[in-house]
Amino acid sequence: MEPVYNQVAAALADDTNIAVAKVDGNQEEELNEKYKVKAFPTILLFKNGEWIKTYEGERTVDAFVSYLRKQVGPALKPVKDANALNSLSDIAVVGYFHTNRTFLYQSFANLANDLRDSLDFYVVKEESVAKSLRIDSQGVYLFSNFNGQKKTLQFRGAPSYKSLSEWVWENSIPEVNRFSNLVSNRISKRGFPVLKVITTDENIKKVEGKYLQLLQKLSQEPSLSGIFTFVLTTFEENGGANSLFDLKPAEFQATILDEEEKMKFKYEGDSSYENLKNFAEGFVSQTLKPYLRSAPAPLKQEGDVKVVVGSTFDEIVLDESKDVLLEIYAPWCGHCKNLEPIWKDLGKHLKDVENVVIAKMDGTLNDSPSAAFKVTGFPTILLVPAHNKASPIKFQGSRTVEEFESFLKANTKSWKVKGATEAPAVAEEASSNKEEL
């Protein structure tokens, strides 16, 4: 990464509006906490001294330079004649307004500023230019040119930022796509479940047309239209997503990833249309069994902290008789390594509390069965209460034995200590909105 970053700095050295800087995160723990740095390298964008966002694009010189240059200057480009959109090869969001004092214009301008690094926004003020673009009324339009097929859509929703943003992202890519970095960046923003067909680099040229037709046919099924983003990709392009499903290179594989619900489904079958259609319809009807990764279960639990894997999650964490404090960690996470001795001490300290289980699970190798156990970073620490397993409570306090014990006593109904003749009084069950997931 360092050579790339140095080249970016050199390419922008003469631009007085852009500065490229770096910080040693190992020496700046306070900055890591303040800006929610979970891994290295993390690229942050600041404007006028304020943190704006975390960069999530390609880590190439061209991508960085293009991204940074888009942050400078007006977000709305004026359209002075129809020729401005003639060379459109992707999409353009165009606003036609006589005045900037409307609610829709404000939403449009704010969205353009927020998405200037991802999409091109234009504004039309003259009626003659609007007519040349075949725009006959004020509003927001999306001009697209996907695979040579040009289309113009008009926004007809509520004039709020949220409604406009959802509409733009929903139409930012077609339903069926051949994978590219551009498509990858927009898939998650579109927000639809993603059905992927995965082949190999060696095989893609031979089957690309066939598999794209297969996905196109699926997208036109009445039961499936408007449900998915369909993507054809290769095992190599699929990158880290392969590990989510434990995929190995093969001529034909398919998966469904529902980011919103944090659910995954793995197809076990051939490339026949009917079988793939049944797989997709099974997702819609909620009859598919989610795919859960699992490391091998330990032959024997050793120590005072129970080790949880995907295949033992129900048995240990969802045991209705136990209050389970679960740490979901990553082996490479520095914060997790710092927590490890404290977690062991906590397990030892509470080993005689019969209703409490202190547990840990490697979140890079194992999946939980529900979106209720959402991991927002490592470590994620959740109390999964007895008799209320659908509503885990996220721990957000100081990571000390004392704070963990206090948190448990405040959020559990009982405190049964081995050998004790009488259980100590504990606080009433915490309000469901005391901790926010």
XYZ file of C-alpha atoms in Angstrom:
437
model
C 0.000 0.000 0.000
C 2.824 2.449 0.800
C 4.170 2.668 -2.789
C 0.643 3.351 -4.090
C 0.050 6.036 -1.484
C 3.377 7.699 -2.298
C 2.456 7.801 -5.994
C -0.923 9.353 -5.124
C 0.823 12.052 -3.098
C 3.206 12.750 -5.985
C 0.364 12.935 -8.541
C -1.472 15.509 -6.423
C 1.553 17.453 -5.185
C 0.695 20.545 -7.266
C -2.958 20.639 -6.220
C -3.185 23.142 -3.376
C -6.736 22.021 -2.504
C -5.749 18.426 -1.710
C -3.421 17.078 0.990
C -2.341 13.438 1.351
C -1.190 12.386 4.818
C -0.627 9.263 6.910
C -0.701 8.280 10.595
C 0.937 5.332 12.374
C -2.124 3.697 13.940
C -0.012 1.557 16.251
C 1.145 4.745 17.952
C -2.204 6.564 17.975
C -4.743 4.449 19.862
C -6.908 7.482 20.694
C -7.268 8.330 17.003
C -8.179 4.709 16.253
C -11.016 4.881 18.766
C -12.193 8.344 17.661
C -12.399 7.449 13.982
C -13.537 3.832 14.472
C -10.451 2.277 12.896
C -10.845 -1.512 13.020
C -8.118 -2.612 10.608
C -5.070 -1.295 8.758
C -4.836 0.435 6.416
C -7.965 2.557 6.859
C -8.346 5.573 4.527
C -10.242 8.577 5.936
C -11.469 11.654 4.058
C -11.467 15.028 5.831
C -12.965 18.275 4.521
C -12.365 21.634 6.182
C -10.908 19.849 9.192
C -13.901 17.525 9.655
C -14.031 13.753 9.128
C -16.444 13.124 6.255
C -16.259 9.418 5.465
C -14.112 6.288 5.240
C -12.844 5.495 1.732
C -14.119 2.134 0.468
C -13.098 2.183 -3.201
C -10.306 0.586 -5.185
C -6.809 0.996 -3.781
C -5.061 1.981 -6.980
C -3.321 5.241 -7.892
C -5.901 6.140 -10.551
C -8.833 5.365 -8.243
C -7.438 7.449 -5.379
C -6.584 10.414 -7.628
C -9.988 10.356 -9.339
C -11.784 10.084 -6.007
C -9.918 13.000 -4.433
C -10.304 15.281 -7.453
C -14.056 14.683 -7.421
C -14.153 16.054 -3.872
C -12.961 19.459 -5.122
C -15.211 21.929 -6.974
C -18.993 21.990 -7.435
C -20.920 18.743 -7.110
C -23.486 19.846 -9.707
C -22.196 20.285 -13.240
C -24.221 22.663 -15.446
C -25.623 21.277 -18.715
C -25.511 23.923 -21.425
C -26.545 21.773 -24.388
C -27.731 18.248 -25.189
C -24.300 17.209 -26.417
C -23.060 17.132 -22.806
C -24.662 13.691 -22.322
C -24.003 12.237 -25.785
C -20.950 10.291 -24.677
C -22.690 8.858 -21.601
C -21.452 5.307 -20.986
C -22.994 4.721 -17.576
C -25.522 6.908 -15.748
C -26.077 10.591 -15.077
C -28.480 12.120 -12.565
C -29.953 15.333 -13.993
C -32.021 17.943 -12.192
C -34.150 20.486 -14.052
C -35.200 23.390 -11.852
C -36.277 27.008 -12.340
C -35.458 27.761 -8.691
C -33.319 26.237 -5.969
C -35.900 26.973 -3.286
C -37.817 23.703 -3.554
C -37.519 20.784 -1.151
C -36.644 18.433 -4.039
C -33.837 20.717 -5.237
C -32.302 20.773 -1.750
C -32.464 16.971 -1.541
C -30.946 16.735 -5.019
C -28.094 19.165 -4.235
C -27.285 17.455 -0.919
C -27.280 14.026 -2.544
C -25.003 15.281 -5.335
C -22.534 16.541 -2.761
C -22.590 13.276 -0.794
C -22.259 11.037 -3.868
C -19.883 13.143 -5.944
C -17.223 10.414 -5.759
C -19.605 7.706 -7.026
C -21.970 9.286 -9.567
C -22.191 12.273 -11.927
C -24.833 14.904 -11.153
C -25.904 17.648 -13.554
C -28.261 20.594 -13.322
C -30.296 22.206 -16.121
C -31.646 25.738 -15.749
C -32.620 26.722 -19.332
C -35.901 25.473 -20.811
C -34.357 25.117 -24.280
C -31.698 22.741 -22.941
C -34.346 20.745 -21.077
C -36.370 20.343 -24.295
C -33.298 19.192 -26.190
C -32.911 16.462 -23.539
C -36.628 15.614 -23.904
C -37.327 16.830 -20.373
C -40.764 18.436 -20.250
C -41.211 19.219 -16.536
C -39.131 20.192 -13.540
C -37.704 17.354 -11.448
C -34.919 14.784 -11.251
C -34.102 12.398 -14.091
C -31.739 9.464 -14.442
C -30.146 8.933 -17.866
C -28.615 5.483 -18.290
C -26.725 3.646 -20.997
C -26.253 0.038 -19.954
C -24.759 -2.217 -22.616
C -25.833 0.186 -25.343
C -29.431 0.374 -24.121
C -30.313 3.991 -23.351
C -33.118 4.841 -20.964
C -34.457 7.921 -19.157
C -36.351 7.670 -15.871
C -38.100 10.416 -13.938
C -38.174 10.457 -10.140
C -41.770 10.493 -8.895
C -41.344 9.773 -5.197
C -41.487 11.955 -2.094
C -39.042 14.893 -2.364
C -36.954 13.697 0.589
C -33.241 12.944 0.576
C -33.906 9.327 1.621
C -36.450 8.638 -1.118
C -34.310 10.216 -3.811
C -31.172 8.386 -2.652
C -32.931 5.008 -2.673
C -34.309 5.662 -6.163
C -30.906 6.656 -7.562
C -29.132 3.606 -6.141
C -31.929 1.241 -7.175
C -31.508 2.357 -10.791
C -27.709 2.766 -10.746
C -27.151 -0.688 -12.258
C -29.364 -3.056 -14.262
C -30.888 -6.140 -12.635
C -28.403 -8.427 -14.443
C -24.705 -7.605 -14.389
C -21.321 -8.922 -15.384
C -19.071 -8.230 -12.403
C -16.850 -5.146 -12.419
C -15.433 -2.901 -9.721
C -18.084 -0.326 -10.613
C -20.866 -2.895 -10.210
C -19.372 -4.137 -6.937
C -19.414 -0.649 -5.471
C -23.090 -0.146 -6.326
C -24.473 -3.559 -5.386
C -24.530 -2.933 -1.641
C -25.892 0.589 -2.142
C -28.744 -0.774 -4.267
C -29.724 -2.789 -1.209
C -31.261 -5.805 -2.959
C -30.333 -9.424 -2.153
C -27.585 -10.532 -4.550
C -27.825 -13.771 -6.517
C -24.410 -14.625 -7.970
C -23.394 -17.225 -10.469
C -19.688 -17.977 -10.078
C -17.436 -19.705 -12.586
C -13.652 -19.718 -13.110
C -11.379 -17.311 -14.977
C -10.477 -20.103 -17.396
C -14.142 -20.831 -18.103
C -15.682 -17.351 -18.263
C -15.174 -16.625 -21.980
C -16.802 -19.904 -22.931
C -19.893 -19.574 -20.708
C -20.378 -15.813 -20.241
C -23.153 -15.463 -22.804
C -24.921 -18.614 -21.645
C -24.884 -17.720 -17.946
C -25.903 -14.090 -18.520
C -28.898 -15.342 -20.536
C -29.712 -17.693 -17.668
C -29.737 -14.799 -15.202
C -31.657 -12.555 -17.608
C -34.368 -15.214 -17.909
C -34.543 -15.517 -14.123
C -34.909 -11.742 -13.731
C -37.959 -11.837 -16.008
C -39.808 -14.429 -13.911
C -42.857 -12.727 -12.316
C -41.993 -14.295 -8.954
C -38.414 -12.999 -9.058
C -38.554 -9.675 -10.915
C -37.513 -6.748 -8.769
C -36.262 -8.998 -5.955
C -32.549 -9.525 -6.709
C -29.463 -7.990 -8.184
C -28.138 -10.756 -10.468
C -24.364 -10.959 -10.994
C -22.120 -13.195 -13.078
C -18.589 -13.330 -11.725
C -15.533 -15.565 -11.507
C -14.039 -17.256 -8.479
C -11.023 -14.962 -8.693
C -13.166 -11.805 -8.978
C -15.343 -12.956 -6.111
C -12.362 -12.570 -3.785
C -13.168 -12.516 -0.084
C -16.817 -13.419 -0.711
C -15.656 -16.981 -1.473
C -14.740 -17.495 2.171
C -18.263 -16.517 3.269
C -19.531 -19.665 1.560
C -16.392 -21.867 1.774
C -16.255 -21.919 -2.037
C -13.576 -23.671 -4.090
C -13.002 -23.097 -7.828
C -15.699 -24.811 -9.917
C -17.346 -24.412 -13.325
C -20.745 -23.500 -11.857
C -21.698 -22.297 -8.382
C -24.421 -19.965 -7.109
C -25.053 -18.056 -3.910
C -27.526 -15.584 -2.441
C -26.353 -12.921 0.004
C -28.930 -10.795 1.824
C -26.843 -8.083 3.498
C -29.813 -6.418 5.155
C -30.847 -9.590 6.981
C -27.271 -10.902 7.268
C -28.342 -14.199 5.698
C -26.495 -16.405 3.185
C -27.673 -19.253 1.006
C -25.531 -21.684 -0.979
C -26.782 -23.475 -4.086
C -26.068 -27.185 -4.389
C -26.858 -28.179 -7.938
C -26.100 -27.935 -11.638
C -26.577 -25.075 -14.102
C -30.109 -26.089 -15.177
C -32.602 -23.251 -15.300
C -35.331 -25.008 -13.320
C -33.025 -25.937 -10.432
C -31.628 -22.417 -10.172
C -35.141 -20.986 -10.400
C -36.268 -23.256 -7.532
C -33.292 -22.030 -5.491
C -34.204 -18.372 -6.065
C -37.894 -18.970 -5.391
C -36.979 -20.825 -2.212
C -35.343 -17.632 -0.972
C -38.450 -15.602 -1.775
C -40.727 -18.104 -0.001
C -38.283 -18.327 2.941
C -38.002 -22.105 2.640
C -34.235 -22.192 2.057
C -31.957 -23.163 4.927
C -29.294 -20.475 5.519
C -25.677 -21.439 5.008
C -23.635 -21.155 8.205
C -19.871 -21.477 8.259
C -18.405 -23.453 11.123
C -14.920 -24.275 12.309
C -14.500 -27.784 13.771
C -16.066 -28.025 17.224
C -13.560 -28.593 20.046
C -13.507 -32.217 21.205
C -13.505 -30.983 24.793
C -14.174 -27.593 26.382
C -11.131 -26.527 28.339
C -10.920 -23.595 30.728
C -13.669 -21.330 32.044
C -14.544 -19.712 28.697
C -16.622 -21.876 26.355
C -15.550 -21.965 22.701
C -18.485 -21.591 20.311
C -18.452 -22.508 16.603
C -21.210 -22.281 14.012
C -22.361 -25.873 14.549
C -22.583 -25.486 18.360
C -24.135 -21.993 18.422
C -27.664 -23.279 19.078
C -26.503 -25.737 21.734
C -24.449 -23.236 23.752
C -25.634 -19.693 22.996
C -29.321 -20.451 22.470
C -29.640 -22.641 25.578
C -32.797 -21.128 27.101
C -31.668 -21.865 30.661
C -28.426 -19.865 30.386
C -27.468 -16.190 30.255
C -24.610 -16.211 27.729
C -22.085 -13.386 27.413
C -20.564 -13.943 23.977
C -17.467 -12.294 22.539
C -17.283 -12.441 18.738
C -13.660 -11.779 17.827
C -11.119 -11.869 15.004
C -7.677 -13.425 15.550
C -5.949 -10.434 13.901
C -7.836 -7.798 15.933
C -5.624 -5.848 18.342
C -8.544 -4.910 20.609
C -9.514 -8.600 20.803
C -5.974 -9.575 21.789
C -6.042 -6.966 24.563
C -9.376 -8.338 25.777
C -8.278 -12.008 25.845
C -6.667 -12.065 29.353
C -9.575 -10.026 30.772
C -12.064 -12.469 29.223
C -10.231 -15.413 30.778
C -10.260 -13.678 34.176
C -13.986 -13.010 33.784
C -14.642 -16.684 33.037
C -12.675 -17.718 36.103
C -14.337 -15.078 38.288
C -17.865 -16.183 37.324
C -17.326 -19.931 36.922
C -19.503 -20.693 39.953
C -22.489 -18.658 38.715
C -24.612 -21.504 37.413
C -26.871 -19.554 35.042
C -24.075 -17.533 33.379
C -21.860 -18.736 30.526
C -18.834 -16.759 29.328
C -18.168 -17.703 25.708
C -16.220 -16.650 22.633
C -16.501 -17.285 18.890
C -14.122 -16.559 16.010
C -16.261 -14.353 13.779
C -13.954 -14.855 10.785
C -14.653 -18.603 10.637
C -18.128 -19.000 12.092
C -21.588 -17.603 11.429
C -24.459 -16.909 13.790
C -27.950 -18.013 12.716
C -29.741 -14.677 12.856
C -29.391 -10.987 12.024
C -30.044 -10.346 15.726
C -26.390 -11.274 16.301
C -25.095 -8.633 13.907
C -21.345 -7.984 14.073
C -20.521 -4.299 13.620
C -16.813 -4.672 14.372
C -14.420 -6.732 16.421
C -14.840 -7.491 19.195
C -18.629 -7.498 19.371
C -19.841 -8.478 22.846
C -23.439 -9.603 23.273
C -25.444 -10.789 26.257
C -27.903 -13.428 25.075
C -30.372 -13.630 27.962
C -32.075 -16.782 29.199
C -35.616 -17.161 27.848
C -35.141 -14.171 25.524
C -32.700 -15.380 22.899
C -34.160 -13.283 20.082
C -33.102 -10.024 21.774
C -29.370 -10.000 22.557
C -28.052 -6.913 24.388
C -24.874 -5.271 23.122
C -22.238 -4.439 25.736
C -20.823 -0.945 25.236
C -19.080 -0.202 28.541
C -15.490 -0.348 29.746
C -13.890 -3.739 29.140
C -13.025 -4.710 32.721
C -14.059 -7.702 34.843
C -15.941 -5.377 37.186
C -17.890 -3.681 34.365
C -18.778 -7.006 32.752
C -20.038 -8.414 36.052
C -22.078 -5.280 36.752
C -23.565 -5.436 33.249
C -24.541 -9.081 33.740
C -26.180 -8.473 37.119
C -28.158 -5.553 35.712
C -29.472 -7.553 32.748
C -30.131 -11.050 34.142
C -33.130 -12.211 36.183
C -31.221 -14.589 38.450
C -27.742 -15.094 39.879
C -27.353 -18.686 41.012
C -24.002 -19.269 42.721
C -22.916 -22.861 43.369
C -23.007 -23.688 47.050
C -24.863 -20.520 47.999
C -27.909 -21.083 50.221
C -29.569 -17.920 48.990
C -29.103 -16.108 45.708
C -28.129 -12.436 46.045
C -30.710 -9.906 44.993
C -30.220 -8.581 41.494
C -31.682 -5.683 39.624
C -34.964 -6.034 37.768
C -34.661 -6.988 34.134
C -33.249 -4.072 32.122
C -35.510 -2.125 29.872
C -35.345 -3.396 26.305
C -34.101 -0.023 25.126
C -31.281 0.283 27.686
C -28.794 -1.131 25.204
C -29.123 -0.453 21.532
C -27.886 -3.032 19.027
